[in-house]
Amino acid sequence: MAIQSNQSNQSVFNLRYSAFLGMMYLSNDESEALISEAKSLVGVEEAKKGFKGSKGDSASAKALDFLRQKGVTPVSVSGILNSARIIERDVEGRPTPYLHIGLREGDERYYVSVNLAQEAAQMLVRKLINAEFGVHTDLRMFATYGQREGANRAYADHGASLRQGGSEIKSVSPKEHLAPRIDADKEKLQAAGITDKETLAARRAKIELEFHVELMSAVAAKVDAYFAQTELPQTDNSAAA
């Protein structure tokens, strides 16, 4: 079974990742309606605060419990990795880049689409740069919640796993390749007298997004090379395209 879920027998599967729920899920009219209902039950403003664990009385835990009872559960997916690109979707009137990944297993097609600004999507990009296309791949996305070293409160961490040949794909090191850009920009801003946290956070997010867009340019070249080698046309029948 290429997708681990108890829902649907359709041949085209669209998957999304929820930063509030901390899970990848099968997206269809029914599941999206239930997720909207879960957010309403806990309060939309609470949902906007993001993942706060799957246990206890947090909004995310309550929503996950509600969805579990309705049959909406986390999924992972496996199949032949055959595409990865950035698409633009309209989000509240703004063009927003999304990471869009395609896999296939026999006659079934799987399309994973995640906002590129999300931590889990960016981790996937850093692994895709070292992945092979045309190879059986296991993909999952997840979140953890807990106390970070030196922090005075708990935080959510969103991650992604990409496995080929039974091994996890090595990630480009953000500490080595991304952090120097962020530090240099921060120093430049501080030298100009800009020190407020909101501005610094916005600039950091912008640099992180630009870095991963650059990586995806290299990934796109690998996809093009794969299709050129196989002489297969690039097709995409997902609802997100």
Coordinates of C-alpha atoms in Angstrom, one line a residue:
M1 CA 0.0 0.0 0.0
A2 CA 1.6 3.2 -1.1
I3 CA -0.3 5.5 1.2
Q4 CA -0.9 4.7 4.8
S5 CA -4.5 5.9 5.4
N6 CA -7.9 4.4 6.0
Q7 CA -9.5 6.8 3.5
S8 CA -10.5 6.7 -0.2
N9 CA -9.8 4.4 -3.1
Q10 CA -9.2 7.2 -5.7
S11 CA -6.3 6.9 -8.1
V12 CA -5.1 10.5 -7.5
F13 CA -4.3 11.6 -4.0
N14 CA -3.6 15.2 -2.9
L15 CA -1.8 15.5 0.4
R16 CA -1.3 18.6 2.6
Y17 CA 0.6 19.4 5.8
S18 CA -1.1 21.3 8.6
A19 CA 1.2 23.3 10.9
F20 CA -1.6 23.5 13.4
L21 CA -2.2 19.7 13.5
G22 CA 1.5 18.8 13.0
M23 CA 0.5 16.1 10.4
M24 CA 0.3 15.3 6.7
Y25 CA -3.2 14.3 5.7
L26 CA -5.2 13.2 2.7
S27 CA -6.9 16.3 1.3
N28 CA -10.4 16.0 0.0
D29 CA -13.7 17.9 0.4
E30 CA -14.6 15.8 3.4
S31 CA -11.3 16.0 5.3
E32 CA -11.0 19.8 4.6
A33 CA -14.5 20.4 6.0
L34 CA -13.7 18.4 9.1
I35 CA -10.5 20.2 9.7
S36 CA -12.3 23.5 9.4
E37 CA -14.8 22.2 11.9
A38 CA -12.1 21.2 14.3
K39 CA -10.5 24.7 14.1
S40 CA -13.9 26.2 14.8
L41 CA -14.4 24.0 17.8
V42 CA -11.1 25.0 19.4
G43 CA -11.2 28.6 18.1
V44 CA -9.7 29.9 14.9
E45 CA -7.4 32.3 16.8
E46 CA -6.1 29.4 18.9
A47 CA -5.5 27.3 15.8
K48 CA -3.4 30.2 14.3
K49 CA -1.0 29.8 17.2
G50 CA 0.1 26.5 15.7
F51 CA 1.0 23.0 17.0
K52 CA 1.2 22.6 20.8
G53 CA 1.4 18.9 21.1
S54 CA -0.9 15.9 20.6
K55 CA -1.6 15.3 24.3
G56 CA -3.3 17.2 27.0
D57 CA -5.7 20.1 26.7
S58 CA -4.0 22.1 24.0
A59 CA -6.0 23.3 21.0
S60 CA -4.1 21.0 18.6
A61 CA -4.5 18.0 20.9
K62 CA -8.3 18.6 21.1
A63 CA -8.5 19.1 17.3
L64 CA -6.5 15.9 16.6
D65 CA -8.8 13.9 19.0
F66 CA -11.9 15.2 17.2
L67 CA -10.4 14.4 13.8
R68 CA -9.3 10.9 14.9
Q69 CA -12.9 10.1 15.9
K70 CA -14.0 11.3 12.4
G71 CA -11.4 9.1 10.7
V72 CA -9.0 11.9 9.7
T73 CA -5.5 10.7 10.7
P74 CA -1.9 11.3 9.8
V75 CA -0.6 9.7 6.6
S76 CA 2.7 8.9 5.0
V77 CA 3.3 8.2 1.4
S78 CA 5.6 6.1 -0.7
G79 CA 6.2 5.6 -4.4
I80 CA 8.5 6.5 -7.3
L81 CA 9.6 10.1 -6.8
N82 CA 9.1 11.7 -10.2
S83 CA 8.6 15.5 -9.7
A84 CA 9.4 18.4 -7.5
R85 CA 8.8 22.0 -8.2
I86 CA 7.5 25.3 -6.9
I87 CA 4.0 26.4 -7.8
E88 CA 2.3 29.6 -6.9
R89 CA -1.1 29.6 -5.1
D90 CA -3.2 32.5 -4.1
V91 CA -3.4 32.9 -0.4
E92 CA -5.5 35.7 0.9
G93 CA -4.9 37.6 -2.3
R94 CA -1.1 37.1 -2.3
P95 CA 0.9 34.8 -4.7
T96 CA 2.5 32.3 -2.3
P97 CA 5.2 29.7 -3.3
Y98 CA 4.3 26.1 -2.5
L99 CA 6.5 23.0 -2.7
H100 CA 4.8 20.5 -4.9
I101 CA 6.1 16.9 -5.0
G102 CA 4.8 14.1 -7.2
L103 CA 5.1 10.3 -6.6
R104 CA 3.6 7.4 -8.4
E105 CA 2.8 3.8 -7.6
G106 CA 1.4 1.8 -10.5
D107 CA -1.7 3.7 -11.7
E108 CA -1.9 5.8 -8.5
R109 CA -0.5 9.3 -8.3
Y110 CA 0.3 11.3 -5.2
Y111 CA 0.8 15.0 -5.0
V112 CA 2.2 16.6 -1.8
S113 CA 1.7 20.4 -1.7
V114 CA 3.0 22.5 1.2
N115 CA 3.6 26.2 1.8
L116 CA 7.3 26.7 1.1
A117 CA 7.5 29.1 4.1
Q118 CA 6.8 26.2 6.4
E119 CA 9.6 24.6 8.4
A120 CA 8.8 21.0 7.3
A121 CA 8.6 22.0 3.6
Q122 CA 12.0 23.7 3.8
M123 CA 13.5 20.6 5.4
L124 CA 12.1 18.5 2.5
V125 CA 13.8 20.9 0.0
R126 CA 17.1 20.5 1.7
K127 CA 16.8 16.7 1.3
L128 CA 15.4 16.8 -2.2
I129 CA 18.6 18.4 -3.4
N130 CA 20.4 15.1 -2.6
A131 CA 17.6 12.7 -3.6
E132 CA 17.3 10.6 -6.8
F133 CA 14.4 10.8 -9.1
G134 CA 12.9 7.7 -10.6
V135 CA 13.6 5.9 -7.3
H136 CA 11.2 4.4 -4.7
T137 CA 10.9 6.9 -1.9
D138 CA 9.2 7.1 1.5
L139 CA 8.0 10.6 2.6
R140 CA 6.5 11.7 5.8
M141 CA 6.0 15.0 7.6
F142 CA 5.5 15.5 11.4
A143 CA 5.8 17.8 14.4
T144 CA 7.1 17.5 17.9
Y145 CA 6.5 19.8 20.8
G146 CA 8.7 20.3 23.8
Q147 CA 11.3 22.4 25.7
R148 CA 14.4 23.4 23.8
E149 CA 17.7 23.7 25.5
G150 CA 18.1 27.1 27.0
A151 CA 14.5 28.1 26.3
N152 CA 12.0 29.1 29.0
R153 CA 9.0 27.6 27.2
A154 CA 8.1 24.8 24.9
Y155 CA 8.2 25.1 21.1
A156 CA 7.0 23.2 18.1
D157 CA 9.5 21.7 15.7
H158 CA 8.2 20.6 12.2
G159 CA 10.2 18.1 10.3
A160 CA 10.2 15.8 7.3
S161 CA 11.7 12.4 6.4
L162 CA 12.7 11.4 2.9
R163 CA 14.0 7.9 2.6
Q164 CA 15.4 6.0 -0.4
G165 CA 17.0 2.5 -0.4
G166 CA 16.2 2.2 3.3
S167 CA 18.3 5.2 4.3
E168 CA 17.4 8.8 5.1
I169 CA 18.5 11.3 2.5
K170 CA 21.2 13.6 3.7
S171 CA 20.1 17.2 4.2
V172 CA 21.9 20.3 3.1
S173 CA 23.2 21.9 6.4
P174 CA 21.3 25.1 7.2
K175 CA 23.9 25.9 9.8
E176 CA 26.6 25.8 7.2
H177 CA 24.9 27.3 4.2
L178 CA 22.0 29.4 5.5
A179 CA 23.0 30.7 8.9
P180 CA 25.8 32.8 7.5
R181 CA 23.4 34.7 5.3
I182 CA 21.0 35.3 8.1
D183 CA 23.8 36.5 10.4
A184 CA 25.3 38.8 7.8
D185 CA 21.8 40.4 7.2
K186 CA 21.2 40.8 10.9
E187 CA 24.5 42.6 11.4
K188 CA 23.7 44.9 8.5
L189 CA 20.3 45.8 9.9
Q190 CA 21.7 46.3 13.4
A191 CA 24.4 48.5 12.0
A192 CA 21.6 50.6 10.5
G193 CA 19.9 50.9 13.9
I194 CA 17.2 48.3 13.1
T195 CA 16.9 46.0 16.1
D196 CA 13.1 45.4 16.7
K197 CA 12.3 41.7 16.8
E198 CA 9.5 41.8 14.3
T199 CA 11.6 43.3 11.5
L200 CA 14.5 40.9 12.2
A201 CA 12.1 37.9 12.2
A202 CA 10.5 39.1 8.9
R203 CA 13.9 39.5 7.3
R204 CA 15.0 36.1 8.5
A205 CA 11.9 34.5 7.0
K206 CA 12.5 36.2 3.7
I207 CA 16.1 35.0 3.5
E208 CA 15.1 31.5 4.5
L209 CA 12.5 31.5 1.7
E210 CA 14.9 32.8 -0.9
F211 CA 17.5 30.2 0.0
H212 CA 15.1 27.4 -0.5
V213 CA 13.8 28.8 -3.7
E214 CA 17.4 28.8 -4.9
L215 CA 17.8 25.1 -3.9
M216 CA 14.6 24.3 -5.8
S217 CA 16.1 25.7 -9.0
A218 CA 18.8 23.0 -8.7
V219 CA 16.1 20.4 -7.9
A220 CA 14.1 21.4 -10.9
A221 CA 17.2 20.8 -13.1
K222 CA 17.5 17.3 -11.7
V223 CA 13.8 16.6 -12.5
D224 CA 14.4 17.9 -16.1
A225 CA 17.4 15.6 -16.4
Y226 CA 15.4 12.7 -15.2
F227 CA 12.6 13.2 -17.7
A228 CA 15.1 13.8 -20.5
Q229 CA 16.8 10.5 -19.7
T230 CA 13.5 8.5 -19.6
E231 CA 12.0 10.4 -22.5
L232 CA 8.8 10.7 -20.6
P233 CA 6.6 13.8 -20.7
Q234 CA 6.2 15.8 -17.5
T235 CA 2.5 15.5 -16.4
D236 CA 0.7 16.7 -13.4
N237 CA -3.0 15.9 -12.8
S238 CA -3.1 17.1 -9.2
A239 CA -5.9 19.5 -8.1
A240 CA -3.3 21.9 -6.7
A241 CA -1.6 22.7 -10.0

